[in-house]
Coordinates of C-alpha atoms and ligand atoms in Angstrom, one line a residue:
Chain U
M1 CA 0.0 0.0 0.0
S2 CA 1.1 3.5 -0.8
K3 CA 1.9 6.2 1.8
I4 CA 0.3 9.5 2.9
P5 CA 2.3 12.4 4.5
V6 CA 0.5 13.0 7.8
L7 CA 1.2 15.9 10.1
E8 CA -1.4 15.6 12.7
I9 CA -4.0 13.1 13.9
F10 CA -6.2 14.3 16.8
G11 CA -9.6 14.3 18.3
P12 CA -12.4 13.6 18.8
T13 CA -13.3 17.3 18.9
I14 CA -15.8 19.5 17.1
Q15 CA -15.6 20.8 13.6
G16 CA -15.4 24.5 14.1
E17 CA -16.4 25.8 10.7
G18 CA -18.3 25.3 7.4
M19 CA -21.0 22.9 6.4
V20 CA -20.8 20.5 9.3
I21 CA -20.0 23.1 11.9
G22 CA -20.3 21.6 15.4
K23 CA -20.0 18.0 14.3
K24 CA -18.1 15.6 16.5
T25 CA -15.1 14.5 14.4
M26 CA -11.5 13.3 14.4
F27 CA -8.9 15.3 12.2
V28 CA -6.3 14.0 10.0
R29 CA -4.0 16.8 8.6
T30 CA -1.9 16.1 5.6
A31 CA 1.3 17.9 4.7
G32 CA 1.9 19.9 1.5
C33 CA 0.1 22.7 -0.3
D34 CA 0.2 24.1 -3.8
Y35 CA -0.8 27.5 -2.4
S36 CA 0.9 29.9 0.1
C37 CA -1.9 32.1 1.3
S38 CA -0.8 35.3 3.0
W39 CA -3.0 34.5 6.1
C40 CA -2.6 30.7 6.1
D41 CA -3.4 29.3 9.6
S42 CA -1.8 26.1 8.8
A43 CA 1.5 27.3 7.2
F44 CA 3.4 24.6 9.1
T45 CA 1.9 22.1 6.7
W46 CA 3.9 23.6 3.8
D47 CA 6.5 26.1 5.0
G48 CA 9.0 23.5 6.2
S49 CA 8.7 24.4 9.9
A50 CA 7.2 21.1 10.9
K51 CA 9.1 19.0 8.4
E52 CA 10.4 16.7 11.1
E53 CA 6.8 15.9 12.3
I54 CA 5.6 14.5 8.9
V55 CA 5.0 10.8 9.1
Q56 CA 4.5 8.7 6.0
M57 CA 1.7 6.3 6.7
T58 CA -0.4 3.8 4.9
A59 CA -4.1 4.0 5.1
E60 CA -4.2 1.1 7.5
E61 CA -1.7 2.9 9.7
V62 CA -3.9 6.1 9.6
L63 CA -6.9 4.1 10.7
N64 CA -5.0 2.3 13.5
C65 CA -3.8 5.6 14.8
L66 CA -7.3 7.1 14.7
Q67 CA -8.6 4.2 16.6
E68 CA -5.8 4.5 19.1
V69 CA -6.3 8.2 19.6
G70 CA -10.1 8.2 19.4
G71 CA -11.1 4.8 20.7
E72 CA -14.8 4.1 20.2
R73 CA -15.6 7.9 20.5
F74 CA -16.0 8.8 16.8
S75 CA -17.8 8.0 13.6
H76 CA -16.7 10.9 11.5
V77 CA -13.2 11.9 10.2
T78 CA -12.2 15.3 8.7
I79 CA -9.2 15.3 6.4
S80 CA -7.6 18.7 6.1
G81 CA -4.3 20.2 5.1
G82 CA -2.4 21.8 3.5
N83 CA -4.2 20.6 0.4
P84 CA -5.2 17.0 0.7
A85 CA -6.4 17.0 -3.0
L86 CA -2.6 16.8 -3.9
L87 CA -2.7 13.1 -2.9
K88 CA -4.1 10.9 -5.6
N89 CA -3.8 7.8 -3.4
L90 CA -6.1 9.2 -0.6
D91 CA -8.8 6.9 -2.0
E92 CA -7.1 4.1 0.0
L93 CA -7.8 5.9 3.2
I94 CA -11.3 7.1 2.2
N95 CA -12.3 3.6 1.3
K96 CA -10.9 2.1 4.5
L97 CA -12.8 4.6 6.5
K98 CA -16.0 3.9 4.7
E99 CA -15.5 0.2 5.1
N100 CA -15.5 0.9 8.9
A101 CA -18.8 2.9 8.6
I102 CA -16.9 6.2 9.3
E103 CA -18.2 9.3 7.5
V104 CA -15.5 11.5 5.8
A105 CA -15.3 15.3 5.5
L106 CA -12.5 17.0 3.4
E107 CA -11.5 20.5 2.7
T108 CA -9.5 21.7 -0.3
Q109 CA -9.1 25.0 -2.1
G110 CA -10.3 23.6 -5.5
S111 CA -7.1 23.9 -7.4
R112 CA -7.1 20.2 -8.4
W113 CA -9.7 17.4 -9.1
Q114 CA -9.4 14.0 -7.7
D115 CA -11.8 11.1 -8.6
W116 CA -12.3 10.4 -4.9
F117 CA -14.1 13.7 -4.4
V118 CA -17.3 11.8 -5.2
D119 CA -16.8 9.6 -2.2
I120 CA -16.5 12.4 0.4
D121 CA -19.6 12.9 2.6
D122 CA -18.9 16.5 3.3
L123 CA -16.7 18.1 0.7
T124 CA -15.8 21.8 1.3
I125 CA -14.3 23.7 -1.7
S126 CA -12.7 26.8 -0.3
P127 CA -11.4 29.0 -3.1
K128 CA -9.1 31.7 -1.9
P129 CA -10.1 35.4 -2.2
P130 CA -7.8 38.3 -3.3
S131 CA -6.4 38.9 0.3
S132 CA -4.8 35.5 0.2
T133 CA -2.6 36.8 -2.8
M134 CA -3.5 33.6 -4.6
I135 CA -5.1 33.6 -8.0
T136 CA -8.1 31.3 -8.5
N137 CA -7.9 29.2 -11.8
F138 CA -11.6 29.3 -12.7
D139 CA -11.3 26.8 -15.6
I140 CA -10.3 24.2 -13.0
L141 CA -12.9 25.3 -10.4
D142 CA -15.7 25.3 -13.1
D143 CA -14.6 21.8 -14.1
I144 CA -14.7 20.6 -10.4
I145 CA -18.1 21.9 -9.8
L146 CA -19.4 20.4 -13.1
K147 CA -18.0 17.0 -12.4
L148 CA -19.6 17.1 -8.9
K149 CA -22.9 18.1 -10.4
D150 CA -22.6 15.3 -13.1
H151 CA -22.1 12.8 -10.2
H152 CA -25.1 14.2 -8.3
R153 CA -22.7 15.2 -5.4
I154 CA -23.9 18.8 -4.9
T155 CA -26.0 17.9 -1.8
S156 CA -22.6 16.7 -0.2
T157 CA -20.7 19.7 -1.3
S158 CA -20.3 23.3 -0.2
L159 CA -18.3 26.3 -1.2
K160 CA -16.6 28.4 1.5
V161 CA -14.9 31.8 1.2
V162 CA -13.0 33.5 4.0
I163 CA -13.6 37.2 4.1
F164 CA -10.9 39.8 5.3
N165 CA -12.0 42.8 3.3
E166 CA -14.3 44.3 0.6
D167 CA -12.4 42.7 -2.3
D168 CA -12.9 39.3 -0.7
F169 CA -16.5 40.1 -0.3
Q170 CA -16.9 41.0 -4.1
Y171 CA -15.0 37.8 -4.9
A172 CA -17.5 35.8 -2.7
K173 CA -20.4 37.5 -4.6
N174 CA -18.8 36.4 -7.9
I175 CA -18.6 32.8 -6.6
A176 CA -22.3 33.0 -5.5
K177 CA -23.3 34.1 -9.0
R178 CA -21.1 31.6 -10.7
Y179 CA -22.2 28.6 -8.8
P180 CA -25.7 29.4 -7.6
E181 CA -26.6 25.7 -7.0
V182 CA -23.8 25.1 -4.5
P183 CA -24.5 26.1 -0.9
L184 CA -22.1 29.0 -0.1
Y185 CA -20.7 29.7 3.4
L186 CA -18.9 33.0 4.3
Q187 CA -16.4 32.8 7.1
V188 CA -14.8 35.6 9.1
G189 CA -11.1 35.8 8.5
N190 CA -8.7 35.5 11.4
R191 CA -6.1 38.3 11.0
D192 CA -4.2 37.2 14.2
V193 CA -3.3 33.5 13.6
H194 CA -0.5 33.6 16.2
G195 CA -2.1 35.8 18.9
E196 CA -2.3 34.0 22.3
D197 CA -4.7 36.3 24.1
R198 CA -7.9 34.3 23.8
V199 CA -10.3 36.8 25.4
N200 CA -9.1 39.6 23.1
L201 CA -9.2 37.4 20.1
T202 CA -12.7 36.3 20.8
S203 CA -13.9 39.8 21.2
T204 CA -12.2 40.9 17.9
L205 CA -13.5 38.0 16.0
L206 CA -17.1 38.4 17.3
D207 CA -16.9 42.1 16.3
Q208 CA -15.7 41.1 12.8
Y209 CA -18.4 38.5 12.6
E210 CA -21.0 41.2 13.4
Q211 CA -19.6 43.4 10.7
L212 CA -19.7 40.6 8.2
I213 CA -23.3 39.8 9.1
D214 CA -24.1 43.4 8.7
R215 CA -22.5 43.6 5.2
V216 CA -24.4 40.4 4.1
V217 CA -27.7 41.6 5.5
R218 CA -27.6 44.7 3.5
D219 CA -26.9 43.1 0.2
E220 CA -29.7 42.1 -2.1
E221 CA -27.6 39.9 -4.3
L222 CA -26.5 37.7 -1.4
N223 CA -29.6 36.1 0.0
D224 CA -29.1 32.3 -0.1
I225 CA -26.1 32.3 2.0
R226 CA -24.7 31.2 5.4
V227 CA -22.3 33.3 7.5
L228 CA -20.2 31.7 10.2
P229 CA -17.4 32.3 12.6
Q230 CA -14.7 29.7 13.4
L231 CA -16.0 28.2 16.7
H232 CA -12.7 26.4 17.6
T233 CA -10.9 29.9 17.4
L234 CA -13.6 31.4 19.7
V235 CA -13.3 28.6 22.2
W236 CA -9.6 27.7 22.1
G237 CA -7.9 30.6 20.3
N238 CA -5.0 29.7 18.1
K239 CA -4.1 26.5 19.9
R240 CA -3.2 23.5 17.7
G241 CA -4.6 20.0 18.1
V242 CA -8.0 20.9 19.5
Chain R
M1 CA -58.4 34.4 5.1
S2 CA -57.9 33.4 8.7
K3 CA -55.5 35.2 11.0
I4 CA -52.2 34.4 12.8
P5 CA -51.2 36.0 16.1
V6 CA -47.8 37.7 15.4
L7 CA -45.5 39.2 17.9
E8 CA -42.4 40.1 15.9
I9 CA -41.3 40.4 12.3
F10 CA -37.7 41.3 11.9
G11 CA -34.6 40.8 9.8
P12 CA -32.9 40.0 7.6
T13 CA -30.4 38.7 10.1
I14 CA -28.5 35.4 10.8
Q15 CA -30.1 32.2 12.2
G16 CA -28.0 31.8 15.3
E17 CA -28.6 28.2 16.1
G18 CA -29.4 24.7 14.9
M19 CA -29.5 23.0 11.5
V20 CA -29.2 26.2 9.4
I21 CA -27.0 28.1 11.7
G22 CA -25.5 31.1 10.0
K23 CA -28.3 31.3 7.4
K24 CA -29.4 34.7 6.2
T25 CA -33.2 34.8 7.2
M26 CA -36.2 36.9 8.3
F27 CA -38.0 35.9 11.5
V28 CA -41.7 35.7 12.1
R29 CA -42.5 35.1 15.8
T30 CA -45.9 33.8 16.7
A31 CA -47.6 34.2 20.0
G32 CA -48.7 31.4 22.3
C33 CA -47.2 28.3 23.8
D34 CA -48.5 25.1 25.3
Y35 CA -45.3 24.9 27.5
S36 CA -43.9 27.1 30.1
C37 CA -40.2 26.1 30.3
S38 CA -38.4 27.3 33.3
W39 CA -35.6 28.9 31.2
C40 CA -37.8 30.1 28.2
D41 CA -35.9 32.9 26.4
S42 CA -39.2 33.9 24.6
A43 CA -41.5 33.9 27.7
F44 CA -43.1 37.2 26.4
T45 CA -44.8 35.0 23.7
W46 CA -46.9 33.4 26.3
D47 CA -46.7 35.0 29.8
G48 CA -48.9 37.9 28.9
S49 CA -46.1 40.5 29.2
A50 CA -46.3 41.4 25.5
K51 CA -50.0 40.9 25.0
E52 CA -50.5 44.4 23.6
E53 CA -48.0 43.8 21.0
I54 CA -49.7 40.8 19.4
V55 CA -51.1 41.6 15.9
Q56 CA -53.6 39.3 14.3
M57 CA -52.5 39.1 10.6
T58 CA -53.5 37.2 7.5
A59 CA -50.9 35.3 5.5
E60 CA -51.0 38.1 2.9
E61 CA -50.4 40.7 5.6
V62 CA -47.4 38.9 7.0
L63 CA -45.8 38.5 3.5
N64 CA -46.4 42.3 3.0
C65 CA -44.8 43.2 6.3
L66 CA -41.8 40.9 5.6
Q67 CA -41.3 42.6 2.3
E68 CA -41.6 46.0 3.8
V69 CA -39.0 45.2 6.5
G70 CA -36.7 43.1 4.5
G71 CA -37.1 44.5 1.0
E72 CA -35.3 42.4 -1.6
R73 CA -32.8 41.3 0.9
F74 CA -34.1 37.8 1.8
S75 CA -35.1 34.4 0.4
H76 CA -35.5 32.5 3.7
V77 CA -38.0 32.9 6.5
T78 CA -37.8 31.3 10.0
I79 CA -41.1 31.0 11.9
S80 CA -40.6 30.6 15.6
G81 CA -42.6 31.2 18.8
G82 CA -43.9 30.4 21.2
N83 CA -45.0 27.2 19.6
P84 CA -46.1 27.9 16.0
A85 CA -47.4 24.3 15.8
L86 CA -50.4 25.4 17.7
L87 CA -51.6 27.2 14.6
K88 CA -53.4 24.9 12.2
N89 CA -53.9 27.7 9.6
L90 CA -50.2 28.4 9.3
D91 CA -50.3 26.4 6.0
E92 CA -51.7 29.6 4.3
L93 CA -48.5 31.6 5.3
I94 CA -46.2 28.6 4.4
N95 CA -47.9 28.3 0.9
K96 CA -47.8 32.0 0.2
L97 CA -44.0 32.1 1.1
K98 CA -43.3 29.1 -1.2
E99 CA -45.4 30.7 -4.0
N100 CA -42.9 33.6 -3.7
A101 CA -39.9 31.2 -3.9
I102 CA -39.0 31.8 -0.2
E103 CA -37.6 28.9 1.8
V104 CA -39.2 28.2 5.3
A105 CA -37.7 27.1 8.5
L106 CA -39.7 26.4 11.6
E107 CA -39.1 25.5 15.2
T108 CA -41.4 23.6 17.5
Q109 CA -41.0 21.5 20.6
G110 CA -42.8 18.5 19.2
S111 CA -45.9 18.6 21.3
R112 CA -48.2 18.6 18.4
W113 CA -48.4 17.5 14.7
Q114 CA -49.5 19.6 11.9
D115 CA -49.9 18.4 8.3
W116 CA -48.0 21.4 7.0
F117 CA -44.8 20.1 8.7
V118 CA -44.1 18.2 5.5
D119 CA -43.8 21.6 3.6
I120 CA -41.1 23.1 5.9
D121 CA -37.6 23.2 4.4
D122 CA -35.7 23.2 7.7
L123 CA -37.9 21.7 10.5
T124 CA -36.3 21.8 14.0
I125 CA -38.0 19.6 16.6
S126 CA -36.8 20.8 19.9
P127 CA -38.0 18.5 22.7
K128 CA -37.5 20.0 26.1
P129 CA -35.1 18.3 28.7
P130 CA -35.8 17.8 32.4
S131 CA -34.4 21.2 33.4
S132 CA -37.2 22.9 31.6
T133 CA -39.6 21.2 34.1
M134 CA -41.7 20.1 31.1
I135 CA -42.6 16.5 30.5
T136 CA -42.1 15.1 27.0
N137 CA -45.0 13.2 25.6
F138 CA -43.1 10.4 23.7
D139 CA -46.2 8.9 22.2
I140 CA -46.8 12.2 20.3
L141 CA -43.1 12.7 19.5
D142 CA -42.7 9.1 18.2
D143 CA -45.8 9.7 16.0
I144 CA -44.4 13.0 14.6
I145 CA -41.0 11.4 13.7
L146 CA -42.8 8.4 12.1
K147 CA -45.0 10.7 10.0
L148 CA -42.0 12.7 8.9
K149 CA -40.2 9.5 8.0
D150 CA -43.2 8.2 6.0
H151 CA -43.3 11.5 4.0
H152 CA -39.5 11.2 3.4
R153 CA -38.9 14.5 5.2
I154 CA -36.0 13.4 7.5
T155 CA -33.4 15.2 5.3
S156 CA -35.4 18.4 6.0
T157 CA -35.7 17.7 9.8
S158 CA -33.4 17.9 12.8
L159 CA -33.8 17.3 16.5
K160 CA -32.3 19.9 18.9
V161 CA -31.9 19.5 22.7
V162 CA -30.8 22.4 24.9
I163 CA -28.4 21.2 27.6
F164 CA -28.2 22.9 31.0
N165 CA -27.1 19.9 33.3
E166 CA -26.3 16.2 33.4
D167 CA -30.0 15.1 33.4
D168 CA -30.5 17.0 30.2
F169 CA -27.5 15.3 28.8
Q170 CA -28.9 11.9 29.6
Y171 CA -32.2 12.9 28.1
A172 CA -30.4 13.9 24.9
K173 CA -28.7 10.5 24.8
N174 CA -32.1 8.9 25.1
I175 CA -33.3 11.0 22.1
A176 CA -30.3 10.0 20.1
K177 CA -31.0 6.4 20.8
R178 CA -34.7 6.6 20.1
Y179 CA -34.4 8.5 16.8
P180 CA -31.0 7.4 15.3
E181 CA -32.0 8.4 11.8
V182 CA -32.7 12.1 12.6
P183 CA -29.7 14.5 12.8
L184 CA -29.3 15.6 16.4
Y185 CA -28.0 19.0 17.6
L186 CA -27.0 19.8 21.2
Q187 CA -27.2 23.4 22.2
V188 CA -25.6 25.2 25.1
G189 CA -28.3 26.5 27.5
N190 CA -28.3 30.2 28.3
R191 CA -28.8 30.5 32.1
D192 CA -28.9 34.2 32.0
V193 CA -31.7 35.2 29.5
H194 CA -32.0 38.7 31.0
G195 CA -28.3 39.6 31.6
E196 CA -27.2 42.7 29.8
D197 CA -23.4 42.4 30.1
R198 CA -22.4 41.0 26.7
V199 CA -18.7 40.4 27.4
N200 CA -19.5 38.5 30.5
L201 CA -22.3 36.5 28.9
T202 CA -20.1 35.7 25.9
S203 CA -17.3 34.5 28.1
T204 CA -19.6 32.3 30.2
L205 CA -21.4 30.9 27.2
L206 CA -18.1 29.9 25.5
D207 CA -16.9 28.3 28.8
Q208 CA -20.2 26.3 28.9
Y209 CA -19.8 25.4 25.3
E210 CA -16.4 24.1 25.9
Q211 CA -17.6 22.0 28.7
L212 CA -20.5 20.6 26.7
I213 CA -18.0 19.7 23.9
D214 CA -15.8 18.0 26.4
R215 CA -18.7 16.0 27.8
V216 CA -19.8 14.9 24.2
V217 CA -16.2 14.2 23.1
R218 CA -15.7 11.7 26.0
D219 CA -19.0 9.8 25.3
E220 CA -18.8 6.7 23.2
E221 CA -22.5 6.5 22.8
L222 CA -22.9 10.0 21.2
N223 CA -20.8 10.0 18.1
D224 CA -23.1 11.1 15.3
I225 CA -23.9 14.5 16.7
R226 CA -23.4 18.2 16.4
V227 CA -22.7 20.6 19.3
L228 CA -23.4 24.3 18.8
P229 CA -23.6 27.5 20.8
Q230 CA -26.3 30.2 20.0
L231 CA -24.4 32.7 17.8
H232 CA -26.8 35.5 18.1
T233 CA -26.3 35.5 21.9
L234 CA -22.5 35.5 21.5
V235 CA -22.8 38.5 19.2
W236 CA -25.7 40.5 20.5
G237 CA -26.3 39.2 24.0
N238 CA -30.0 38.9 25.0
K239 CA -31.2 41.8 22.7
R240 CA -34.5 41.2 21.0
G241 CA -35.1 41.8 17.3
V242 CA -31.7 41.0 16.0
Ligands
SF4_301 S1 -4.8 26.7 0.6 FE1 -5.1 26.4 2.8 S2 -3.3 25.3 3.6 FE2 -2.8 26.0 1.5 S3 -1.7 28.0 1.9 FE3 -3.9 28.5 1.6 S4 -4.8 28.5 3.6 FE4 -2.8 27.4 3.8
SF4_302 S1 -41.5 25.5 24.2 FE1 -40.1 27.2 23.6 S2 -41.5 29.1 23.7 FE2 -42.6 27.4 24.8 S3 -42.0 27.8 27.0 FE3 -40.6 26.3 26.1 S4 -38.8 27.5 25.4 FE4 -40.5 28.9 25.7

């Protein structure tokens, strides 16, 4: 069996954001990303700073580790990164989880298609807005959404855009117009991914969340939409592994 | 056309809890409840304190008012109470909203069936745990869930239990076991429904949310579950009409 570069396995905890916000889940974080977003909150997955922590694991080994850490206390696993869609062989892990009646969520920025997308129960495509300094390849994103539609996977899919400023907001409106059939989630951007003062961070994030709600509420072109904070950041600040 | 007792129409704002948390929506709050939960955060809908504010409105009048208040800035309406399931004639409003391509969410405690339940896009059944001092009639609740199942409405339905203490938690576990096919949401109870200090309330609620997560995370019998705070209380405290 082939190997997957794994950086973290932890849980169970709560999914703090997006389409299954609040869900009890385990996390598997893979290493490596084809992007380098200015505000990446998982830069250690690709900037070399956690290189020593990467473990090459087979699907079987990942499942064993999940069971060791999570015991009988989970039935849902979230695969995040980095960009797990760089890993063609992730189907081995996904199949193994499903064989064990475990639901699978996955988040990717939508820069690359993988055939196993159609096996994910909760697939979040999170294209990156201008503030990230990344450029969305809309030919690829169009193709991904079209393929998911063709496979009748839209009910298992969502789009998520993180909002830091007005340009990002306009980008999100464009996404809403371009893919009206896909549920869209806006998420408050966390400007302070290293800050350690939880109370301050919470208060800032809630203020920014209120401002984002206010912006959405006033907009006639953005009605079928959900606006969310990151719950894990509100509860635990920027701590890793919770 | 028959009339509906309406207490509040406001929005658009964000749904702060449950299955469509974060959704941009308008709210219609109906008057009257067959329960009197100890910690009810909408007691003004049934305790007589807002009697003068109740307006008897036809479905047409409710729609007109929604459009006046919300303009073109909404495509989703949440009907809450009190217990809107006391109103047999609510079908007129629901039909009128759907004719106008507006999605409808509704919350009720599950003490009474109405045929129009099958027309609700996001139906939250929120049975009340022991701390409410109310007693759940499980014959009625079983019947409601069975009818929704027979009408293939489970994908549009969720159960939500508010948790204040360990008895409530055990009650929720019983609900999970009794209706395994219905998505279950646990929600942190707000002990301080009149408090006006937002910062303090936020911090208390986040601590209680963390404790509830911790309780769920340790439990092997509660895996397929979502745990959420009330976002509107985190952002706006106990203010009405937001
Ligand atoms: S796509 Fe995600 S993991 Fe990659 S750099 Fe951007 S935020 Fe970080
Ligand atoms: S069922 Fe809801 S509205 Fe009625 S008393 Fe209980 S909490 Fe209040």
